[in-house]
Amino acid sequence: DGGITQSPKYLFRKEGQNVTLSCEQNLNHDAMYWYRQDPGQGLRLIYYSQIVNDFQKGDIAEGYSVSREKKESFPLTVTSAQKNPTAFYLCASRPQGRENSPLHFGNGTRLTVT
Amino acid sequence: AQSVSQHNHHVILSEAASLELGCNYSYGGTVNLFWYVQYPGQHLQLLLKYFSGDPLVKGIKGFEAEFIKSKFSFNLRKPSVQWSDTAEYFCAVNRNSGNTPLVFGKGTRLSVIA
């Protein structure tokens, strides 16, 4: 079955450490997205990529970095510069140039930084 | 920048009551509109979408939404809710051009009580 896999489901880190969240899709989608979900805040866009080797900042990119070396993969690194990294992170994808297509979401990674 | 407003943070209804969740967006051009649902412990699922044609769209599980262009609104409705509709509901919008990402509202938590 095609889909988006995010791993791990739960991640714990100490403050000051960088951490990378994995997102892999086998849907052959060009566009991939990272959102952050906080209670009462909805989903806020961190970064997105419309094609391999290209990505754009979203609304809350500070303290995060991404790479898009392969079509299937769009890992997100939460750096020590992110002031409030504890959150639920969602990866999504959709076909390129299909703005009216719904996003396909992964099951998310819950990151806790102490 | 685009923004999406969901009027109610938390709605509590009894089973069989009618539901209407408000959603307004700020962008004045041609848009695509979506409602997503997140059941407890599950990933985001598409309920319905609108991008053209009949402004009254029907989705899964008896939900429908009406696009009113003059009011920049896309309210979600269901005539009779069930306990299983307890979930968080997100409205999302993007422009119908330029591969723009989805902008989400802050969500409305629906609790249906017996």
PDB file of C-alpha atoms in Angstrom:
ATOM      1  CA  ASP A   1       0.000   0.000   0.000  1.00  0.00           C
ATOM      2  CA  GLY A   2       1.225   3.482  -0.809  1.00  0.00           C
ATOM      3  CA  GLY A   3       1.611   5.968   1.973  1.00  0.00           C
ATOM      4  CA  ILE A   4       3.768   8.195   4.119  1.00  0.00           C
ATOM      5  CA  THR A   5       5.874   6.761   6.893  1.00  0.00           C
ATOM      6  CA  GLN A   6       7.106   8.906   9.729  1.00  0.00           C
ATOM      7  CA  SER A   7       9.495   7.520  12.259  1.00  0.00           C
ATOM      8  CA  PRO A   8       9.797   7.246  15.121  1.00  0.00           C
ATOM      9  CA  LYS A   9       6.334   7.732  16.566  1.00  0.00           C
ATOM     10  CA  TYR A  10       7.721   9.130  19.822  1.00  0.00           C
ATOM     11  CA  LEU A  11      11.080  10.852  20.245  1.00  0.00           C
ATOM     12  CA  PHE A  12      12.721  12.197  23.354  1.00  0.00           C
ATOM     13  CA  ARG A  13      15.730  14.490  23.387  1.00  0.00           C
ATOM     14  CA  LYS A  14      17.675  16.626  25.787  1.00  0.00           C
ATOM     15  CA  GLU A  15      17.674  20.364  25.304  1.00  0.00           C
ATOM     16  CA  GLY A  16      20.585  21.536  23.155  1.00  0.00           C
ATOM     17  CA  GLN A  17      20.649  18.476  20.931  1.00  0.00           C
ATOM     18  CA  ASN A  18      19.694  18.447  17.278  1.00  0.00           C
ATOM     19  CA  VAL A  19      17.242  15.758  16.242  1.00  0.00           C
ATOM     20  CA  THR A  20      16.146  14.537  12.816  1.00  0.00           C
ATOM     21  CA  LEU A  21      12.642  13.333  12.046  1.00  0.00           C
ATOM     22  CA  SER A  22      12.207  10.935   9.176  1.00  0.00           C
ATOM     23  CA  CYS A  23       9.550  11.144   6.460  1.00  0.00           C
ATOM     24  CA  GLU A  24       9.397   8.676   3.588  1.00  0.00           C
ATOM     25  CA  GLN A  25       6.697   8.351   0.926  1.00  0.00           C
ATOM     26  CA  ASN A  26       6.102   5.817  -1.831  1.00  0.00           C
ATOM     27  CA  LEU A  27       3.283   7.719  -3.512  1.00  0.00           C
ATOM     28  CA  ASN A  28       5.555   9.172  -6.199  1.00  0.00           C
ATOM     29  CA  HIS A  29       4.558  12.660  -5.077  1.00  0.00           C
ATOM     30  CA  ASP A  30       6.806  15.571  -5.929  1.00  0.00           C
ATOM     31  CA  ALA A  31       5.593  17.971  -3.241  1.00  0.00           C
ATOM     32  CA  MET A  32       6.245  17.305   0.426  1.00  0.00           C
ATOM     33  CA  TYR A  33       5.482  19.351   3.513  1.00  0.00           C
ATOM     34  CA  TRP A  34       6.297  19.566   7.202  1.00  0.00           C
ATOM     35  CA  TYR A  35       3.724  20.921   9.614  1.00  0.00           C
ATOM     36  CA  ARG A  36       3.851  21.380  13.340  1.00  0.00           C
ATOM     37  CA  GLN A  37       0.707  20.796  15.402  1.00  0.00           C
ATOM     38  CA  ASP A  38       0.270  22.342  18.838  1.00  0.00           C
ATOM     39  CA  PRO A  39      -2.942  22.309  20.923  1.00  0.00           C
ATOM     40  CA  GLY A  40      -5.136  25.220  19.937  1.00  0.00           C
ATOM     41  CA  GLN A  41      -2.755  26.310  17.151  1.00  0.00           C
ATOM     42  CA  GLY A  42      -3.818  24.045  14.331  1.00  0.00           C
ATOM     43  CA  LEU A  43      -1.163  23.049  11.819  1.00  0.00           C
ATOM     44  CA  ARG A  44       1.577  25.517  10.983  1.00  0.00           C
ATOM     45  CA  LEU A  45       3.846  25.114   7.979  1.00  0.00           C
ATOM     46  CA  ILE A  46       7.546  24.689   8.699  1.00  0.00           C
ATOM     47  CA  TYR A  47       9.079  23.862   5.308  1.00  0.00           C
ATOM     48  CA  TYR A  48       7.964  22.486   1.990  1.00  0.00           C
ATOM     49  CA  SER A  49       9.563  21.095  -1.099  1.00  0.00           C
ATOM     50  CA  GLN A  50       8.071  20.943  -4.560  1.00  0.00           C
ATOM     51  CA  ILE A  51      10.908  19.098  -6.235  1.00  0.00           C
ATOM     52  CA  VAL A  52      14.128  17.283  -5.410  1.00  0.00           C
ATOM     53  CA  ASN A  53      16.978  19.545  -4.261  1.00  0.00           C
ATOM     54  CA  ASP A  54      14.643  22.490  -3.698  1.00  0.00           C
ATOM     55  CA  PHE A  55      12.687  23.632  -0.659  1.00  0.00           C
ATOM     56  CA  GLN A  56      11.067  26.767   0.738  1.00  0.00           C
ATOM     57  CA  LYS A  57      10.534  28.128   4.219  1.00  0.00           C
ATOM     58  CA  GLY A  58       7.076  28.089   5.647  1.00  0.00           C
ATOM     59  CA  ASP A  59       5.620  30.323   8.327  1.00  0.00           C
ATOM     60  CA  ILE A  60       7.693  29.002  11.239  1.00  0.00           C
ATOM     61  CA  ALA A  61      10.997  27.845   9.715  1.00  0.00           C
ATOM     62  CA  GLU A  62      13.288  29.354  12.354  1.00  0.00           C
ATOM     63  CA  GLY A  63      15.209  26.662  14.219  1.00  0.00           C
ATOM     64  CA  TYR A  64      14.473  23.969  11.637  1.00  0.00           C
ATOM     65  CA  SER A  65      16.276  22.662   8.576  1.00  0.00           C
ATOM     66  CA  VAL A  66      15.380  20.194   5.822  1.00  0.00           C
ATOM     67  CA  SER A  67      16.910  18.412   2.876  1.00  0.00           C
ATOM     68  CA  ARG A  68      15.408  16.847  -0.230  1.00  0.00           C
ATOM     69  CA  GLU A  69      18.041  14.669  -1.824  1.00  0.00           C
ATOM     70  CA  LYS A  70      15.583  12.030  -2.952  1.00  0.00           C
ATOM     71  CA  LYS A  71      11.992  12.282  -4.123  1.00  0.00           C
ATOM     72  CA  GLU A  72      10.858   9.789  -1.507  1.00  0.00           C
ATOM     73  CA  SER A  73      12.474  11.403   1.498  1.00  0.00           C
ATOM     74  CA  PHE A  74      12.102  14.766   3.252  1.00  0.00           C
ATOM     75  CA  PRO A  75      13.790  14.668   6.677  1.00  0.00           C
ATOM     76  CA  LEU A  76      13.318  17.505   9.143  1.00  0.00           C
ATOM     77  CA  THR A  77      16.022  18.501  11.607  1.00  0.00           C
ATOM     78  CA  VAL A  78      14.984  20.301  14.747  1.00  0.00           C
ATOM     79  CA  THR A  79      18.023  22.262  15.828  1.00  0.00           C
ATOM     80  CA  SER A  80      18.994  23.547  19.235  1.00  0.00           C
ATOM     81  CA  ALA A  81      18.023  27.027  17.993  1.00  0.00           C
ATOM     82  CA  GLN A  82      14.334  26.089  18.019  1.00  0.00           C
ATOM     83  CA  LYS A  83      13.089  27.678  21.224  1.00  0.00           C
ATOM     84  CA  ASN A  84      10.052  25.502  21.794  1.00  0.00           C
ATOM     85  CA  PRO A  85      10.601  22.221  19.976  1.00  0.00           C
ATOM     86  CA  THR A  86       8.222  19.982  21.938  1.00  0.00           C
ATOM     87  CA  ALA A  87       5.327  19.357  19.561  1.00  0.00           C
ATOM     88  CA  PHE A  88       3.626  16.927  17.208  1.00  0.00           C
ATOM     89  CA  TYR A  89       5.194  16.975  13.741  1.00  0.00           C
ATOM     90  CA  LEU A  90       3.296  15.966  10.630  1.00  0.00           C
ATOM     91  CA  CYS A  91       4.710  15.216   7.213  1.00  0.00           C
ATOM     92  CA  ALA A  92       2.480  15.378   4.134  1.00  0.00           C
ATOM     93  CA  SER A  93       2.709  15.050   0.383  1.00  0.00           C
ATOM     94  CA  ARG A  94       0.705  15.567  -2.786  1.00  0.00           C
ATOM     95  CA  PRO A  95       1.293  15.484  -6.542  1.00  0.00           C
ATOM     96  CA  GLN A  96       3.104  18.499  -7.948  1.00  0.00           C
ATOM     97  CA  GLY A  97       0.939  21.089  -9.669  1.00  0.00           C
ATOM     98  CA  ARG A  98      -2.240  19.680  -8.181  1.00  0.00           C
ATOM     99  CA  GLU A  99      -3.289  22.431  -5.821  1.00  0.00           C
ATOM    100  CA  ASN A 100      -6.778  21.024  -5.520  1.00  0.00           C
ATOM    101  CA  SER A 101      -5.522  17.609  -4.479  1.00  0.00           C
ATOM    102  CA  PRO A 102      -5.763  16.833  -0.787  1.00  0.00           C
ATOM    103  CA  LEU A 103      -2.645  16.287   1.221  1.00  0.00           C
ATOM    104  CA  HIS A 104      -1.709  12.776   2.279  1.00  0.00           C
ATOM    105  CA  PHE A 105      -0.491  12.791   5.861  1.00  0.00           C
ATOM    106  CA  GLY A 106       1.803  10.539   7.825  1.00  0.00           C
ATOM    107  CA  ASN A 107       0.919   9.424  11.336  1.00  0.00           C
ATOM    108  CA  GLY A 108       3.193  12.000  12.908  1.00  0.00           C
ATOM    109  CA  THR A 109       6.116  12.088  15.314  1.00  0.00           C
ATOM    110  CA  ARG A 110       5.663  13.407  18.835  1.00  0.00           C
ATOM    111  CA  LEU A 111       8.864  15.095  19.926  1.00  0.00           C
ATOM    112  CA  THR A 112       9.517  15.848  23.570  1.00  0.00           C
ATOM    113  CA  VAL A 113      12.540  17.921  24.528  1.00  0.00           C
ATOM    114  CA  THR A 114      13.485  18.210  28.184  1.00  0.00           C
TER     115      THR A 114
ATOM    116  CA  ALA B   1      -0.734  36.338   3.621  1.00  0.00           C
ATOM    117  CA  GLN B   2      -3.590  33.923   3.652  1.00  0.00           C
ATOM    118  CA  SER B   3      -5.267  33.158   6.939  1.00  0.00           C
ATOM    119  CA  VAL B   4      -8.029  30.812   7.995  1.00  0.00           C
ATOM    120  CA  SER B   5     -10.312  31.445  10.953  1.00  0.00           C
ATOM    121  CA  GLN B   6     -12.317  28.800  12.719  1.00  0.00           C
ATOM    122  CA  HIS B   7     -14.757  30.445  15.026  1.00  0.00           C
ATOM    123  CA  ASN B   8     -15.185  27.832  17.702  1.00  0.00           C
ATOM    124  CA  HIS B   9     -12.376  26.305  19.688  1.00  0.00           C
ATOM    125  CA  HIS B  10     -14.496  23.644  21.396  1.00  0.00           C
ATOM    126  CA  VAL B  11     -18.058  22.592  20.629  1.00  0.00           C
ATOM    127  CA  ILE B  12     -20.041  20.222  22.823  1.00  0.00           C
ATOM    128  CA  LEU B  13     -23.182  18.631  21.402  1.00  0.00           C
ATOM    129  CA  SER B  14     -25.562  15.890  22.365  1.00  0.00           C
ATOM    130  CA  GLU B  15     -26.052  12.975  20.025  1.00  0.00           C
ATOM    131  CA  ALA B  16     -28.534  13.714  17.216  1.00  0.00           C
ATOM    132  CA  ALA B  17     -27.961  17.462  17.458  1.00  0.00           C
ATOM    133  CA  SER B  18     -27.124  19.370  14.298  1.00  0.00           C
ATOM    134  CA  LEU B  19     -23.619  20.647  13.732  1.00  0.00           C
ATOM    135  CA  GLU B  20     -22.252  23.692  11.997  1.00  0.00           C
ATOM    136  CA  LEU B  21     -18.586  24.627  12.266  1.00  0.00           C
ATOM    137  CA  GLY B  22     -17.547  27.971  10.870  1.00  0.00           C
ATOM    138  CA  CYS B  23     -14.571  28.628   8.619  1.00  0.00           C
ATOM    139  CA  ASN B  24     -13.588  31.933   7.014  1.00  0.00           C
ATOM    140  CA  TYR B  25     -10.524  32.681   4.931  1.00  0.00           C
ATOM    141  CA  SER B  26      -8.800  35.866   3.960  1.00  0.00           C
ATOM    142  CA  TYR B  27      -7.640  35.356   0.384  1.00  0.00           C
ATOM    143  CA  GLY B  28      -9.695  37.021  -2.350  1.00  0.00           C
ATOM    144  CA  GLY B  29      -8.661  35.012  -5.388  1.00  0.00           C
ATOM    145  CA  THR B  30      -9.626  31.550  -6.558  1.00  0.00           C
ATOM    146  CA  VAL B  31      -9.117  29.074  -3.756  1.00  0.00           C
ATOM    147  CA  ASN B  32      -9.331  25.401  -2.943  1.00  0.00           C
ATOM    148  CA  LEU B  33     -11.034  24.564   0.339  1.00  0.00           C
ATOM    149  CA  PHE B  34     -10.733  21.490   2.502  1.00  0.00           C
ATOM    150  CA  TRP B  35     -12.043  20.082   5.751  1.00  0.00           C
ATOM    151  CA  TYR B  36      -9.931  17.512   7.558  1.00  0.00           C
ATOM    152  CA  VAL B  37     -10.797  15.468  10.628  1.00  0.00           C
ATOM    153  CA  GLN B  38      -8.490  14.027  13.258  1.00  0.00           C
ATOM    154  CA  TYR B  39     -10.037  11.340  15.442  1.00  0.00           C
ATOM    155  CA  PRO B  40      -8.376  10.732  18.817  1.00  0.00           C
ATOM    156  CA  GLY B  41      -5.046   9.008  18.291  1.00  0.00           C
ATOM    157  CA  GLN B  42      -5.388   8.911  14.526  1.00  0.00           C
ATOM    158  CA  HIS B  43      -3.908  10.770  11.605  1.00  0.00           C
ATOM    159  CA  LEU B  44      -5.590  13.536   9.649  1.00  0.00           C
ATOM    160  CA  GLN B  45      -8.201  12.402   7.146  1.00  0.00           C
ATOM    161  CA  LEU B  46      -9.921  14.339   4.401  1.00  0.00           C
ATOM    162  CA  LEU B  47     -13.635  14.898   4.992  1.00  0.00           C
ATOM    163  CA  LEU B  48     -14.408  16.866   1.852  1.00  0.00           C
ATOM    164  CA  LYS B  49     -13.037  19.453  -0.525  1.00  0.00           C
ATOM    165  CA  TYR B  50     -14.192  22.171  -2.891  1.00  0.00           C
ATOM    166  CA  PHE B  51     -12.369  23.608  -5.870  1.00  0.00           C
ATOM    167  CA  SER B  52     -15.072  24.374  -8.440  1.00  0.00           C
ATOM    168  CA  GLY B  53     -18.661  23.666  -9.429  1.00  0.00           C
ATOM    169  CA  ASP B  54     -21.559  23.153  -7.035  1.00  0.00           C
ATOM    170  CA  PRO B  55     -20.760  25.173  -3.906  1.00  0.00           C
ATOM    171  CA  LEU B  56     -22.500  22.591  -1.727  1.00  0.00           C
ATOM    172  CA  VAL B  57     -20.155  19.646  -1.390  1.00  0.00           C
ATOM    173  CA  LYS B  58     -20.820  16.354   0.291  1.00  0.00           C
ATOM    174  CA  GLY B  59     -18.153  14.381   2.062  1.00  0.00           C
ATOM    175  CA  ILE B  60     -17.778  11.194   3.975  1.00  0.00           C
ATOM    176  CA  LYS B  61     -19.807  10.181   7.029  1.00  0.00           C
ATOM    177  CA  GLY B  62     -22.731  12.478   6.228  1.00  0.00           C
ATOM    178  CA  PHE B  63     -20.782  15.735   6.358  1.00  0.00           C
ATOM    179  CA  GLU B  64     -21.318  18.553   3.914  1.00  0.00           C
ATOM    180  CA  ALA B  65     -19.951  22.057   3.467  1.00  0.00           C
ATOM    181  CA  GLU B  66     -21.125  25.129   1.618  1.00  0.00           C
ATOM    182  CA  PHE B  67     -18.793  27.560  -0.117  1.00  0.00           C
ATOM    183  CA  ILE B  68     -20.150  31.099   0.001  1.00  0.00           C
ATOM    184  CA  LYS B  69     -17.756  33.223  -2.025  1.00  0.00           C
ATOM    185  CA  SER B  70     -19.248  36.556  -0.978  1.00  0.00           C
ATOM    186  CA  LYS B  71     -18.699  35.694   2.662  1.00  0.00           C
ATOM    187  CA  PHE B  72     -15.303  33.999   2.193  1.00  0.00           C
ATOM    188  CA  SER B  73     -16.773  31.098   4.121  1.00  0.00           C
ATOM    189  CA  PHE B  74     -16.765  27.308   3.954  1.00  0.00           C
ATOM    190  CA  ASN B  75     -18.826  26.086   6.884  1.00  0.00           C
ATOM    191  CA  LEU B  76     -19.053  22.417   7.735  1.00  0.00           C
ATOM    192  CA  ARG B  77     -22.425  20.870   8.587  1.00  0.00           C
ATOM    193  CA  LYS B  78     -23.941  17.611   9.667  1.00  0.00           C
ATOM    194  CA  PRO B  79     -27.670  17.229  10.377  1.00  0.00           C
ATOM    195  CA  SER B  80     -27.310  14.718  13.201  1.00  0.00           C
ATOM    196  CA  VAL B  81     -24.041  14.000  14.994  1.00  0.00           C
ATOM    197  CA  GLN B  82     -23.025  10.726  16.551  1.00  0.00           C
ATOM    198  CA  TRP B  83     -20.718   9.974  19.440  1.00  0.00           C
ATOM    199  CA  SER B  84     -18.189   8.684  16.890  1.00  0.00           C
ATOM    200  CA  ASP B  85     -17.923  12.196  15.398  1.00  0.00           C
ATOM    201  CA  THR B  86     -15.957  13.275  18.455  1.00  0.00           C
ATOM    202  CA  ALA B  87     -12.754  14.593  16.907  1.00  0.00           C
ATOM    203  CA  GLU B  88     -10.862  17.719  15.946  1.00  0.00           C
ATOM    204  CA  TYR B  89     -11.861  19.387  12.694  1.00  0.00           C
ATOM    205  CA  PHE B  90      -9.560  21.559  10.593  1.00  0.00           C
ATOM    206  CA  CYS B  91     -10.429  23.869   7.751  1.00  0.00           C
ATOM    207  CA  ALA B  92      -7.666  24.478   5.186  1.00  0.00           C
ATOM    208  CA  VAL B  93      -7.281  26.722   2.154  1.00  0.00           C
ATOM    209  CA  ASN B  94      -4.819  27.318  -0.624  1.00  0.00           C
ATOM    210  CA  ARG B  95      -4.719  29.413  -3.738  1.00  0.00           C
ATOM    211  CA  ASN B  96      -5.563  27.635  -6.946  1.00  0.00           C
ATOM    212  CA  SER B  97      -2.233  28.500  -8.542  1.00  0.00           C
ATOM    213  CA  GLY B  98       1.489  28.589  -7.889  1.00  0.00           C
ATOM    214  CA  ASN B  99       1.718  25.317  -5.981  1.00  0.00           C
ATOM    215  CA  THR B 100       0.875  27.090  -2.771  1.00  0.00           C
ATOM    216  CA  PRO B 101       0.804  25.040   0.430  1.00  0.00           C
ATOM    217  CA  LEU B 102      -2.317  24.562   2.485  1.00  0.00           C
ATOM    218  CA  VAL B 103      -2.962  27.035   5.277  1.00  0.00           C
ATOM    219  CA  PHE B 104      -4.861  25.523   8.183  1.00  0.00           C
ATOM    220  CA  GLY B 105      -7.185  26.998  10.741  1.00  0.00           C
ATOM    221  CA  LYS B 106      -6.561  26.413  14.426  1.00  0.00           C
ATOM    222  CA  GLY B 107      -9.098  23.634  14.572  1.00  0.00           C
ATOM    223  CA  THR B 108     -12.362  23.019  16.372  1.00  0.00           C
ATOM    224  CA  ARG B 109     -12.629  20.260  18.908  1.00  0.00           C
ATOM    225  CA  LEU B 110     -16.025  18.559  18.800  1.00  0.00           C
ATOM    226  CA  SER B 111     -17.209  16.533  21.768  1.00  0.00           C
ATOM    227  CA  VAL B 112     -20.416  14.565  21.293  1.00  0.00           C
ATOM    228  CA  ILE B 113     -22.058  13.343  24.467  1.00  0.00           C
ATOM    229  CA  ALA B 114     -24.699  10.652  24.828  1.00  0.00           C
TER     230      ALA B 114
END
